[in-house]
Amino acid sequence: MTFQGKTHPMARRRQIYEGKAKILYEGPEPGTLIQYFKDDATAFNAQKKGTINGKGVLNNRISEHVFTLLAGIGIPTHFIRRLNMREQLIRQVEIVPIEVVVRNVVAGSLAKKLGIEEGTPLPRTIIEYYYKDDALGDPLVTDEHILCFGWASQEELHDMADMAIRVNDFLSGLFAGIGIRLVDFKLEFGRIWDNDYSRIILADEISPDGCRLWDMTTGEKLDKDRFRRDLGGEVEAYQEVARRLGLFPEGEDSAVLDLESHRKRRGK
Ligand code: TMP
């Protein structure tokens, strides 16, 4: 085979950005991008690195499903359509450099910071903001910092908080219906410009990478904490979330996701 013959189709596309779990490529039309989901997993600001086989395929599908449902209740999102197993077409946005974390139950950094036992239900939902800066380790910030340093305007902050609560209400119900407790999750938002005006839409992804999802009866973790805490069974956990959401019921997708048979076919 010639070198040209070996060229991967993706090589023809211009890469715009590579993150820890995704790559963004130039889209087919102006104002669009292609979001590629990798199997790479990181934790603790990339101090821990690994791969979760098939994660990209699962997150692409789970995020497509969730964003489609959110669009259905009127949440504007960057998602246009899924293109293939690992890629989706999205609207190009200017990412707001803030991670919006919504918490219903004490877990993770909140448990550690305040010395409260993980699993303690919160009497009201908490929204936290983290400034997206890897060199600083994404520090927790308040709305005062966000406004003072101009990372978002008052109106944008209001829109983000408002959408975060709507997403939380909807997703808490969606997951409760399939026996999963939505403990906490992270959202990212972006601006889209229309001449001199901009508005905020939901961006990034919603998947077990950025959510804590606990089985309601057993308490089993069905999210990236399996990787963060070396619990094992990451793929099975992500697959279980997809399965309960009614994704990959049958057909070729499920065959590809049946990693056990995939490995056997390849003799690994
Ligand atoms: P935390 O308890 O570590 O602060 O995480 C809260 C939620 O945010 C949890 O569902 C995982 C998610 N998250 C991310 O998606 N990216 C991150 O970089 C961090 C720190 C948390």
PDB file of C-alpha atoms and ligand atoms in Angstrom:
ATOM      1  CA  MET A   1       0.000   0.000   0.000  1.00  0.00           C
ATOM      2  CA  THR A   2       1.305   3.450  -0.866  1.00  0.00           C
ATOM      3  CA  PHE A   3       1.739   6.099   1.774  1.00  0.00           C
ATOM      4  CA  GLN A   4      -1.152   7.989   0.210  1.00  0.00           C
ATOM      5  CA  GLY A   5      -3.325   4.916   0.366  1.00  0.00           C
ATOM      6  CA  LYS A   6      -2.663   4.700   4.078  1.00  0.00           C
ATOM      7  CA  THR A   7      -3.674   8.266   4.794  1.00  0.00           C
ATOM      8  CA  HIS A   8      -6.453   8.252   7.326  1.00  0.00           C
ATOM      9  CA  PRO A   9      -9.499  10.285   6.181  1.00  0.00           C
ATOM     10  CA  MET A  10      -9.090  12.460   9.289  1.00  0.00           C
ATOM     11  CA  ALA A  11      -5.655  13.551   8.158  1.00  0.00           C
ATOM     12  CA  ARG A  12      -7.335  15.682   5.519  1.00  0.00           C
ATOM     13  CA  ARG A  13      -9.155  17.692   8.167  1.00  0.00           C
ATOM     14  CA  ARG A  14      -7.653  20.565  10.018  1.00  0.00           C
ATOM     15  CA  GLN A  15      -7.334  19.998  13.741  1.00  0.00           C
ATOM     16  CA  ILE A  16      -8.523  22.991  15.723  1.00  0.00           C
ATOM     17  CA  TYR A  17      -7.909  21.816  19.264  1.00  0.00           C
ATOM     18  CA  GLU A  18      -6.961  18.696  21.194  1.00  0.00           C
ATOM     19  CA  GLY A  19      -8.257  18.278  24.719  1.00  0.00           C
ATOM     20  CA  LYS A  20      -7.835  15.478  27.210  1.00  0.00           C
ATOM     21  CA  ALA A  21     -10.767  13.394  25.995  1.00  0.00           C
ATOM     22  CA  LYS A  22     -11.759  14.982  22.687  1.00  0.00           C
ATOM     23  CA  ILE A  23     -10.348  16.483  19.503  1.00  0.00           C
ATOM     24  CA  LEU A  24     -12.015  19.265  17.547  1.00  0.00           C
ATOM     25  CA  TYR A  25     -11.649  19.385  13.766  1.00  0.00           C
ATOM     26  CA  GLU A  26     -12.756  21.975  11.270  1.00  0.00           C
ATOM     27  CA  GLY A  27     -16.357  21.274  10.222  1.00  0.00           C
ATOM     28  CA  PRO A  28     -17.816  20.999   6.720  1.00  0.00           C
ATOM     29  CA  GLU A  29     -19.328  24.497   6.850  1.00  0.00           C
ATOM     30  CA  PRO A  30     -18.295  27.750   8.517  1.00  0.00           C
ATOM     31  CA  GLY A  31     -19.493  27.885  12.101  1.00  0.00           C
ATOM     32  CA  THR A  32     -19.347  24.105  12.515  1.00  0.00           C
ATOM     33  CA  LEU A  33     -16.800  21.746  14.037  1.00  0.00           C
ATOM     34  CA  ILE A  34     -16.410  17.997  14.300  1.00  0.00           C
ATOM     35  CA  GLN A  35     -16.047  16.728  17.846  1.00  0.00           C
ATOM     36  CA  TYR A  36     -14.096  13.444  18.041  1.00  0.00           C
ATOM     37  CA  PHE A  37     -14.346  11.371  21.234  1.00  0.00           C
ATOM     38  CA  LYS A  38     -11.122   9.639  22.312  1.00  0.00           C
ATOM     39  CA  ASP A  39     -10.728   6.672  24.632  1.00  0.00           C
ATOM     40  CA  ASP A  40      -8.194   8.613  26.702  1.00  0.00           C
ATOM     41  CA  ALA A  41      -9.064   9.217  30.322  1.00  0.00           C
ATOM     42  CA  THR A  42      -7.378  11.588  32.731  1.00  0.00           C
ATOM     43  CA  ALA A  43      -7.956  12.536  36.341  1.00  0.00           C
ATOM     44  CA  PHE A  44      -6.544  14.975  38.884  1.00  0.00           C
ATOM     45  CA  ASN A  45      -5.654  17.519  36.215  1.00  0.00           C
ATOM     46  CA  ALA A  46      -4.071  14.866  34.001  1.00  0.00           C
ATOM     47  CA  GLN A  47      -1.681  13.616  36.707  1.00  0.00           C
ATOM     48  CA  LYS A  48      -3.335  10.231  36.175  1.00  0.00           C
ATOM     49  CA  LYS A  49      -3.647   9.034  32.586  1.00  0.00           C
ATOM     50  CA  GLY A  50      -5.143   5.951  31.024  1.00  0.00           C
ATOM     51  CA  THR A  51      -7.393   4.538  28.343  1.00  0.00           C
ATOM     52  CA  ILE A  52     -10.869   3.147  28.653  1.00  0.00           C
ATOM     53  CA  ASN A  53     -11.456   0.976  25.562  1.00  0.00           C
ATOM     54  CA  GLY A  54     -14.593   2.033  23.749  1.00  0.00           C
ATOM     55  CA  LYS A  55     -15.242   5.046  26.025  1.00  0.00           C
ATOM     56  CA  GLY A  56     -15.235   7.467  23.092  1.00  0.00           C
ATOM     57  CA  VAL A  57     -17.907   5.485  21.273  1.00  0.00           C
ATOM     58  CA  LEU A  58     -20.081   5.300  24.389  1.00  0.00           C
ATOM     59  CA  ASN A  59     -19.684   8.970  25.335  1.00  0.00           C
ATOM     60  CA  ASN A  60     -20.440  10.081  21.772  1.00  0.00           C
ATOM     61  CA  ARG A  61     -23.677   8.096  21.842  1.00  0.00           C
ATOM     62  CA  ILE A  62     -24.663   9.002  25.421  1.00  0.00           C
ATOM     63  CA  SER A  63     -23.960  12.697  24.869  1.00  0.00           C
ATOM     64  CA  GLU A  64     -25.911  12.687  21.593  1.00  0.00           C
ATOM     65  CA  HIS A  65     -28.875  11.167  23.410  1.00  0.00           C
ATOM     66  CA  VAL A  66     -28.768  13.580  26.350  1.00  0.00           C
ATOM     67  CA  PHE A  67     -28.234  16.715  24.222  1.00  0.00           C
ATOM     68  CA  THR A  68     -31.090  15.682  21.929  1.00  0.00           C
ATOM     69  CA  LEU A  69     -33.427  15.280  24.898  1.00  0.00           C
ATOM     70  CA  LEU A  70     -32.276  18.625  26.350  1.00  0.00           C
ATOM     71  CA  ALA A  71     -32.930  20.361  23.025  1.00  0.00           C
ATOM     72  CA  GLY A  72     -36.413  18.857  23.253  1.00  0.00           C
ATOM     73  CA  ILE A  73     -37.101  20.763  26.487  1.00  0.00           C
ATOM     74  CA  GLY A  74     -35.779  24.002  25.016  1.00  0.00           C
ATOM     75  CA  ILE A  75     -32.137  24.047  26.119  1.00  0.00           C
ATOM     76  CA  PRO A  76     -30.029  25.489  23.280  1.00  0.00           C
ATOM     77  CA  THR A  77     -26.990  23.264  22.617  1.00  0.00           C
ATOM     78  CA  HIS A  78     -24.045  23.057  20.249  1.00  0.00           C
ATOM     79  CA  PHE A  79     -25.034  19.556  19.102  1.00  0.00           C
ATOM     80  CA  ILE A  80     -26.140  19.234  15.466  1.00  0.00           C
ATOM     81  CA  ARG A  81     -25.931  15.514  14.710  1.00  0.00           C
ATOM     82  CA  ARG A  82     -23.850  12.426  15.274  1.00  0.00           C
ATOM     83  CA  LEU A  83     -21.733  11.576  12.228  1.00  0.00           C
ATOM     84  CA  ASN A  84     -20.334   8.164  13.136  1.00  0.00           C
ATOM     85  CA  MET A  85     -19.214   6.050  16.093  1.00  0.00           C
ATOM     86  CA  ARG A  86     -16.774   8.627  17.445  1.00  0.00           C
ATOM     87  CA  GLU A  87     -17.725  11.933  15.874  1.00  0.00           C
ATOM     88  CA  GLN A  88     -20.466  14.481  16.054  1.00  0.00           C
ATOM     89  CA  LEU A  89     -21.099  17.680  14.153  1.00  0.00           C
ATOM     90  CA  ILE A  90     -21.382  20.657  16.484  1.00  0.00           C
ATOM     91  CA  ARG A  91     -21.742  24.424  16.285  1.00  0.00           C
ATOM     92  CA  GLN A  92     -18.521  26.311  16.791  1.00  0.00           C
ATOM     93  CA  VAL A  93     -18.699  28.353  19.978  1.00  0.00           C
ATOM     94  CA  GLU A  94     -16.426  30.574  21.999  1.00  0.00           C
ATOM     95  CA  ILE A  95     -16.048  28.493  25.155  1.00  0.00           C
ATOM     96  CA  VAL A  96     -16.763  30.357  28.397  1.00  0.00           C
ATOM     97  CA  PRO A  97     -13.720  29.536  30.557  1.00  0.00           C
ATOM     98  CA  ILE A  98     -15.881  28.324  33.446  1.00  0.00           C
ATOM     99  CA  GLU A  99     -16.836  24.784  34.443  1.00  0.00           C
ATOM    100  CA  VAL A 100     -20.279  24.818  36.011  1.00  0.00           C
ATOM    101  CA  VAL A 101     -20.644  22.017  38.571  1.00  0.00           C
ATOM    102  CA  VAL A 102     -24.086  21.095  39.893  1.00  0.00           C
ATOM    103  CA  ARG A 103     -24.358  19.002  43.064  1.00  0.00           C
ATOM    104  CA  ASN A 104     -27.319  17.154  44.553  1.00  0.00           C
ATOM    105  CA  VAL A 105     -25.391  14.876  46.904  1.00  0.00           C
ATOM    106  CA  VAL A 106     -22.062  15.411  48.686  1.00  0.00           C
ATOM    107  CA  ALA A 107     -19.210  13.652  46.849  1.00  0.00           C
ATOM    108  CA  GLY A 108     -15.724  14.138  45.483  1.00  0.00           C
ATOM    109  CA  SER A 109     -14.008  17.457  46.137  1.00  0.00           C
ATOM    110  CA  LEU A 110     -16.898  18.793  48.228  1.00  0.00           C
ATOM    111  CA  ALA A 111     -16.726  15.810  50.591  1.00  0.00           C
ATOM    112  CA  LYS A 112     -12.975  16.233  50.898  1.00  0.00           C
ATOM    113  CA  LYS A 113     -12.963  20.015  51.281  1.00  0.00           C
ATOM    114  CA  LEU A 114     -15.623  20.196  53.998  1.00  0.00           C
ATOM    115  CA  GLY A 115     -15.091  16.796  55.618  1.00  0.00           C
ATOM    116  CA  ILE A 116     -18.662  15.691  54.963  1.00  0.00           C
ATOM    117  CA  GLU A 117     -19.388  12.050  54.277  1.00  0.00           C
ATOM    118  CA  GLU A 118     -19.886  11.125  50.618  1.00  0.00           C
ATOM    119  CA  GLY A 119     -23.500  10.298  49.905  1.00  0.00           C
ATOM    120  CA  THR A 120     -24.969  12.923  52.235  1.00  0.00           C
ATOM    121  CA  PRO A 121     -27.945  14.401  50.367  1.00  0.00           C
ATOM    122  CA  LEU A 122     -27.879  18.189  50.025  1.00  0.00           C
ATOM    123  CA  PRO A 123     -30.942  20.092  51.275  1.00  0.00           C
ATOM    124  CA  ARG A 124     -30.676  22.287  48.183  1.00  0.00           C
ATOM    125  CA  THR A 125     -28.804  22.034  44.916  1.00  0.00           C
ATOM    126  CA  ILE A 126     -25.388  23.683  44.890  1.00  0.00           C
ATOM    127  CA  ILE A 127     -23.869  25.330  41.815  1.00  0.00           C
ATOM    128  CA  GLU A 128     -20.117  25.874  41.788  1.00  0.00           C
ATOM    129  CA  TYR A 129     -17.874  27.579  39.264  1.00  0.00           C
ATOM    130  CA  TYR A 130     -14.335  26.523  38.397  1.00  0.00           C
ATOM    131  CA  TYR A 131     -12.039  28.674  36.278  1.00  0.00           C
ATOM    132  CA  LYS A 132     -10.795  26.579  33.338  1.00  0.00           C
ATOM    133  CA  ASP A 133      -7.030  26.820  33.611  1.00  0.00           C
ATOM    134  CA  ASP A 134      -4.999  23.611  33.686  1.00  0.00           C
ATOM    135  CA  ALA A 135      -1.858  25.402  34.917  1.00  0.00           C
ATOM    136  CA  LEU A 136      -3.815  26.585  37.970  1.00  0.00           C
ATOM    137  CA  GLY A 137      -5.622  23.247  38.412  1.00  0.00           C
ATOM    138  CA  ASP A 138      -9.080  24.705  37.618  1.00  0.00           C
ATOM    139  CA  PRO A 139      -9.585  26.682  40.858  1.00  0.00           C
ATOM    140  CA  LEU A 140     -12.988  27.149  42.481  1.00  0.00           C
ATOM    141  CA  VAL A 141     -14.122  30.743  41.921  1.00  0.00           C
ATOM    142  CA  THR A 142     -17.154  32.825  42.844  1.00  0.00           C
ATOM    143  CA  ASP A 143     -19.390  34.949  40.650  1.00  0.00           C
ATOM    144  CA  GLU A 144     -17.448  37.957  41.973  1.00  0.00           C
ATOM    145  CA  HIS A 145     -14.264  36.643  40.335  1.00  0.00           C
ATOM    146  CA  ILE A 146     -16.070  35.767  37.114  1.00  0.00           C
ATOM    147  CA  LEU A 147     -17.520  39.276  36.791  1.00  0.00           C
ATOM    148  CA  CYS A 148     -14.409  41.073  37.992  1.00  0.00           C
ATOM    149  CA  PHE A 149     -12.119  39.348  35.496  1.00  0.00           C
ATOM    150  CA  GLY A 150     -14.692  39.427  32.698  1.00  0.00           C
ATOM    151  CA  TRP A 151     -14.868  35.654  32.108  1.00  0.00           C
ATOM    152  CA  ALA A 152     -18.643  36.041  31.719  1.00  0.00           C
ATOM    153  CA  SER A 153     -21.144  38.875  32.094  1.00  0.00           C
ATOM    154  CA  GLN A 154     -23.851  39.054  34.738  1.00  0.00           C
ATOM    155  CA  GLU A 155     -26.451  38.122  32.143  1.00  0.00           C
ATOM    156  CA  GLU A 156     -24.389  35.188  30.872  1.00  0.00           C
ATOM    157  CA  LEU A 157     -23.835  33.964  34.414  1.00  0.00           C
ATOM    158  CA  HIS A 158     -27.564  34.141  35.024  1.00  0.00           C
ATOM    159  CA  ASP A 159     -28.288  32.239  31.796  1.00  0.00           C
ATOM    160  CA  MET A 160     -25.727  29.542  32.655  1.00  0.00           C
ATOM    161  CA  ALA A 161     -27.054  29.055  36.194  1.00  0.00           C
ATOM    162  CA  ASP A 162     -30.622  28.989  34.917  1.00  0.00           C
ATOM    163  CA  MET A 163     -29.811  26.373  32.271  1.00  0.00           C
ATOM    164  CA  ALA A 164     -27.757  24.343  34.763  1.00  0.00           C
ATOM    165  CA  ILE A 165     -30.782  24.080  37.068  1.00  0.00           C
ATOM    166  CA  ARG A 166     -33.083  23.101  34.197  1.00  0.00           C
ATOM    167  CA  VAL A 167     -30.565  20.482  33.023  1.00  0.00           C
ATOM    168  CA  ASN A 168     -30.288  19.180  36.595  1.00  0.00           C
ATOM    169  CA  ASP A 169     -34.060  18.887  37.053  1.00  0.00           C
ATOM    170  CA  PHE A 170     -34.459  17.107  33.741  1.00  0.00           C
ATOM    171  CA  LEU A 171     -31.475  14.769  34.084  1.00  0.00           C
ATOM    172  CA  SER A 172     -32.245  13.904  37.722  1.00  0.00           C
ATOM    173  CA  GLY A 173     -35.637  12.654  36.554  1.00  0.00           C
ATOM    174  CA  LEU A 174     -34.268  10.927  33.468  1.00  0.00           C
ATOM    175  CA  PHE A 175     -31.670   9.009  35.485  1.00  0.00           C
ATOM    176  CA  ALA A 176     -34.030   8.289  38.402  1.00  0.00           C
ATOM    177  CA  GLY A 177     -36.304   6.606  35.867  1.00  0.00           C
ATOM    178  CA  ILE A 178     -33.534   4.121  35.051  1.00  0.00           C
ATOM    179  CA  GLY A 179     -32.470   3.518  38.657  1.00  0.00           C
ATOM    180  CA  ILE A 180     -29.552   5.954  38.675  1.00  0.00           C
ATOM    181  CA  ARG A 181     -28.912   8.764  41.168  1.00  0.00           C
ATOM    182  CA  LEU A 182     -27.484  11.901  39.566  1.00  0.00           C
ATOM    183  CA  VAL A 183     -25.057  12.912  42.320  1.00  0.00           C
ATOM    184  CA  ASP A 184     -23.272  15.757  40.520  1.00  0.00           C
ATOM    185  CA  PHE A 185     -22.106  16.801  37.069  1.00  0.00           C
ATOM    186  CA  LYS A 186     -20.132  19.395  35.160  1.00  0.00           C
ATOM    187  CA  LEU A 187     -21.363  21.558  32.290  1.00  0.00           C
ATOM    188  CA  GLU A 188     -19.577  23.856  29.876  1.00  0.00           C
ATOM    189  CA  PHE A 189     -21.143  26.650  27.911  1.00  0.00           C
ATOM    190  CA  GLY A 190     -20.190  28.624  24.827  1.00  0.00           C
ATOM    191  CA  ARG A 191     -21.073  31.875  23.112  1.00  0.00           C
ATOM    192  CA  ILE A 192     -22.389  32.096  19.611  1.00  0.00           C
ATOM    193  CA  TRP A 193     -22.189  35.440  17.882  1.00  0.00           C
ATOM    194  CA  ASP A 194     -24.778  37.058  15.683  1.00  0.00           C
ATOM    195  CA  ASN A 195     -23.241  40.345  14.544  1.00  0.00           C
ATOM    196  CA  ASP A 196     -22.547  42.247  17.775  1.00  0.00           C
ATOM    197  CA  TYR A 197     -24.820  40.088  19.908  1.00  0.00           C
ATOM    198  CA  SER A 198     -23.936  36.827  21.551  1.00  0.00           C
ATOM    199  CA  ARG A 199     -25.935  34.205  23.370  1.00  0.00           C
ATOM    200  CA  ILE A 200     -25.028  31.284  25.567  1.00  0.00           C
ATOM    201  CA  ILE A 201     -25.601  27.671  24.550  1.00  0.00           C
ATOM    202  CA  LEU A 202     -24.715  24.376  26.203  1.00  0.00           C
ATOM    203  CA  ALA A 203     -21.464  22.932  24.813  1.00  0.00           C
ATOM    204  CA  ASP A 204     -18.909  20.139  25.445  1.00  0.00           C
ATOM    205  CA  GLU A 205     -20.488  16.797  26.391  1.00  0.00           C
ATOM    206  CA  ILE A 206     -22.646  15.141  29.016  1.00  0.00           C
ATOM    207  CA  SER A 207     -21.383  11.628  29.731  1.00  0.00           C
ATOM    208  CA  PRO A 208     -20.164   9.471  32.623  1.00  0.00           C
ATOM    209  CA  ASP A 209     -16.802  11.297  32.276  1.00  0.00           C
ATOM    210  CA  GLY A 210     -18.281  14.450  33.804  1.00  0.00           C
ATOM    211  CA  CYS A 211     -21.122  13.126  35.959  1.00  0.00           C
ATOM    212  CA  ARG A 212     -21.340  11.064  39.131  1.00  0.00           C
ATOM    213  CA  LEU A 213     -23.937   8.374  38.553  1.00  0.00           C
ATOM    214  CA  TRP A 214     -24.724   5.918  41.350  1.00  0.00           C
ATOM    215  CA  ASP A 215     -26.952   2.886  41.075  1.00  0.00           C
ATOM    216  CA  MET A 216     -29.966   3.709  43.238  1.00  0.00           C
ATOM    217  CA  THR A 217     -30.210   0.346  44.933  1.00  0.00           C
ATOM    218  CA  THR A 218     -26.620  -0.891  45.193  1.00  0.00           C
ATOM    219  CA  GLY A 219     -24.843   2.477  45.260  1.00  0.00           C
ATOM    220  CA  GLU A 220     -22.452   1.157  42.617  1.00  0.00           C
ATOM    221  CA  LYS A 221     -20.532   3.888  40.788  1.00  0.00           C
ATOM    222  CA  LEU A 222     -21.330   4.030  37.066  1.00  0.00           C
ATOM    223  CA  ASP A 223     -18.961   6.866  36.102  1.00  0.00           C
ATOM    224  CA  LYS A 224     -15.347   8.032  35.837  1.00  0.00           C
ATOM    225  CA  ASP A 225     -14.794   7.611  39.583  1.00  0.00           C
ATOM    226  CA  ARG A 226     -14.166   3.937  38.677  1.00  0.00           C
ATOM    227  CA  PHE A 227     -11.053   5.166  36.849  1.00  0.00           C
ATOM    228  CA  ARG A 228     -10.146   7.965  39.299  1.00  0.00           C
ATOM    229  CA  ARG A 229     -10.301   5.562  42.255  1.00  0.00           C
ATOM    230  CA  ASP A 230      -8.903   2.437  40.529  1.00  0.00           C
ATOM    231  CA  LEU A 231     -12.138   0.509  41.013  1.00  0.00           C
ATOM    232  CA  GLY A 232     -11.946  -1.261  37.630  1.00  0.00           C
ATOM    233  CA  GLY A 233     -14.914  -2.096  35.397  1.00  0.00           C
ATOM    234  CA  GLU A 234     -14.978   1.317  33.706  1.00  0.00           C
ATOM    235  CA  VAL A 235     -16.182   0.025  30.333  1.00  0.00           C
ATOM    236  CA  GLU A 236     -18.887  -2.106  31.897  1.00  0.00           C
ATOM    237  CA  ALA A 237     -20.103   0.867  33.947  1.00  0.00           C
ATOM    238  CA  TYR A 238     -20.324   3.196  30.908  1.00  0.00           C
ATOM    239  CA  GLN A 239     -22.007   0.409  28.918  1.00  0.00           C
ATOM    240  CA  GLU A 240     -24.528  -0.070  31.700  1.00  0.00           C
ATOM    241  CA  VAL A 241     -25.460   3.626  31.582  1.00  0.00           C
ATOM    242  CA  ALA A 242     -25.881   3.416  27.781  1.00  0.00           C
ATOM    243  CA  ARG A 243     -27.901   0.218  28.072  1.00  0.00           C
ATOM    244  CA  ARG A 244     -30.264   1.671  30.687  1.00  0.00           C
ATOM    245  CA  LEU A 245     -30.749   4.761  28.538  1.00  0.00           C
ATOM    246  CA  GLY A 246     -31.993   2.374  25.855  1.00  0.00           C
ATOM    247  CA  LEU A 247     -28.999   2.863  23.570  1.00  0.00           C
ATOM    248  CA  PHE A 248     -27.416  -0.008  21.662  1.00  0.00           C
ATOM    249  CA  PRO A 249     -30.275  -2.427  22.245  1.00  0.00           C
ATOM    250  CA  GLU A 250     -29.400  -4.634  19.278  1.00  0.00           C
ATOM    251  CA  GLY A 251     -27.723  -4.491  15.910  1.00  0.00           C
ATOM    252  CA  GLU A 252     -24.243  -3.644  14.748  1.00  0.00           C
ATOM    253  CA  ASP A 253     -23.506  -0.936  17.301  1.00  0.00           C
ATOM    254  CA  SER A 254     -24.005  -3.359  20.153  1.00  0.00           C
ATOM    255  CA  ALA A 255     -21.767  -5.885  18.410  1.00  0.00           C
ATOM    256  CA  VAL A 256     -18.978  -3.311  18.264  1.00  0.00           C
ATOM    257  CA  LEU A 257     -19.524  -2.428  21.873  1.00  0.00           C
ATOM    258  CA  ASP A 258     -19.438  -6.026  22.937  1.00  0.00           C
ATOM    259  CA  LEU A 259     -15.771  -5.659  23.729  1.00  0.00           C
ATOM    260  CA  GLU A 260     -15.460  -9.176  25.053  1.00  0.00           C
ATOM    261  CA  SER A 261     -16.439 -10.712  21.730  1.00  0.00           C
ATOM    262  CA  HIS A 262     -14.422  -8.005  19.948  1.00  0.00           C
ATOM    263  CA  ARG A 263     -11.312  -9.049  21.845  1.00  0.00           C
ATOM    264  CA  LYS A 264     -12.046 -12.712  21.182  1.00  0.00           C
ATOM    265  CA  ARG A 265     -12.477 -12.098  17.474  1.00  0.00           C
ATOM    266  CA  ARG A 266      -9.126 -10.400  17.429  1.00  0.00           C
ATOM    267  CA  GLY A 267      -7.643 -13.208  19.459  1.00  0.00           C
ATOM    268  CA  LYS A 268      -6.515 -10.926  22.282  1.00  0.00           C
TER     269      LYS A 268
HETATM  270  P1  TMP B   1     -15.424  17.172  41.968  1.00  0.00           P
HETATM  271  O1  TMP B   1     -16.183  16.569  43.100  1.00  0.00           O
HETATM  272  O2  TMP B   1     -14.104  16.487  41.713  1.00  0.00           O
HETATM  273  O3  TMP B   1     -15.275  18.642  42.126  1.00  0.00           O
HETATM  274  O4  TMP B   1     -16.285  16.932  40.637  1.00  0.00           O
HETATM  275  C1  TMP B   1     -17.608  17.363  40.538  1.00  0.00           C
HETATM  276  C2  TMP B   1     -18.209  16.858  39.241  1.00  0.00           C
HETATM  277  O5  TMP B   1     -17.591  17.485  38.128  1.00  0.00           O
HETATM  278  C3  TMP B   1     -18.040  15.365  39.006  1.00  0.00           C
HETATM  279  O6  TMP B   1     -19.249  14.858  38.465  1.00  0.00           O
HETATM  280  C4  TMP B   1     -16.938  15.236  37.998  1.00  0.00           C
HETATM  281  C5  TMP B   1     -16.994  16.532  37.253  1.00  0.00           C
HETATM  282  N1  TMP B   1     -15.674  17.027  36.886  1.00  0.00           N
HETATM  283  C6  TMP B   1     -15.326  17.134  35.560  1.00  0.00           C
HETATM  284  O7  TMP B   1     -16.118  16.807  34.676  1.00  0.00           O
HETATM  285  N2  TMP B   1     -14.112  17.628  35.234  1.00  0.00           N
HETATM  286  C7  TMP B   1     -13.202  18.008  36.160  1.00  0.00           C
HETATM  287  O8  TMP B   1     -12.109  18.458  35.810  1.00  0.00           O
HETATM  288  C8  TMP B   1     -13.557  17.875  37.550  1.00  0.00           C
HETATM  289  C9  TMP B   1     -12.593  18.271  38.631  1.00  0.00           C
HETATM  290  C10 TMP B   1     -14.805  17.387  37.864  1.00  0.00           C
END
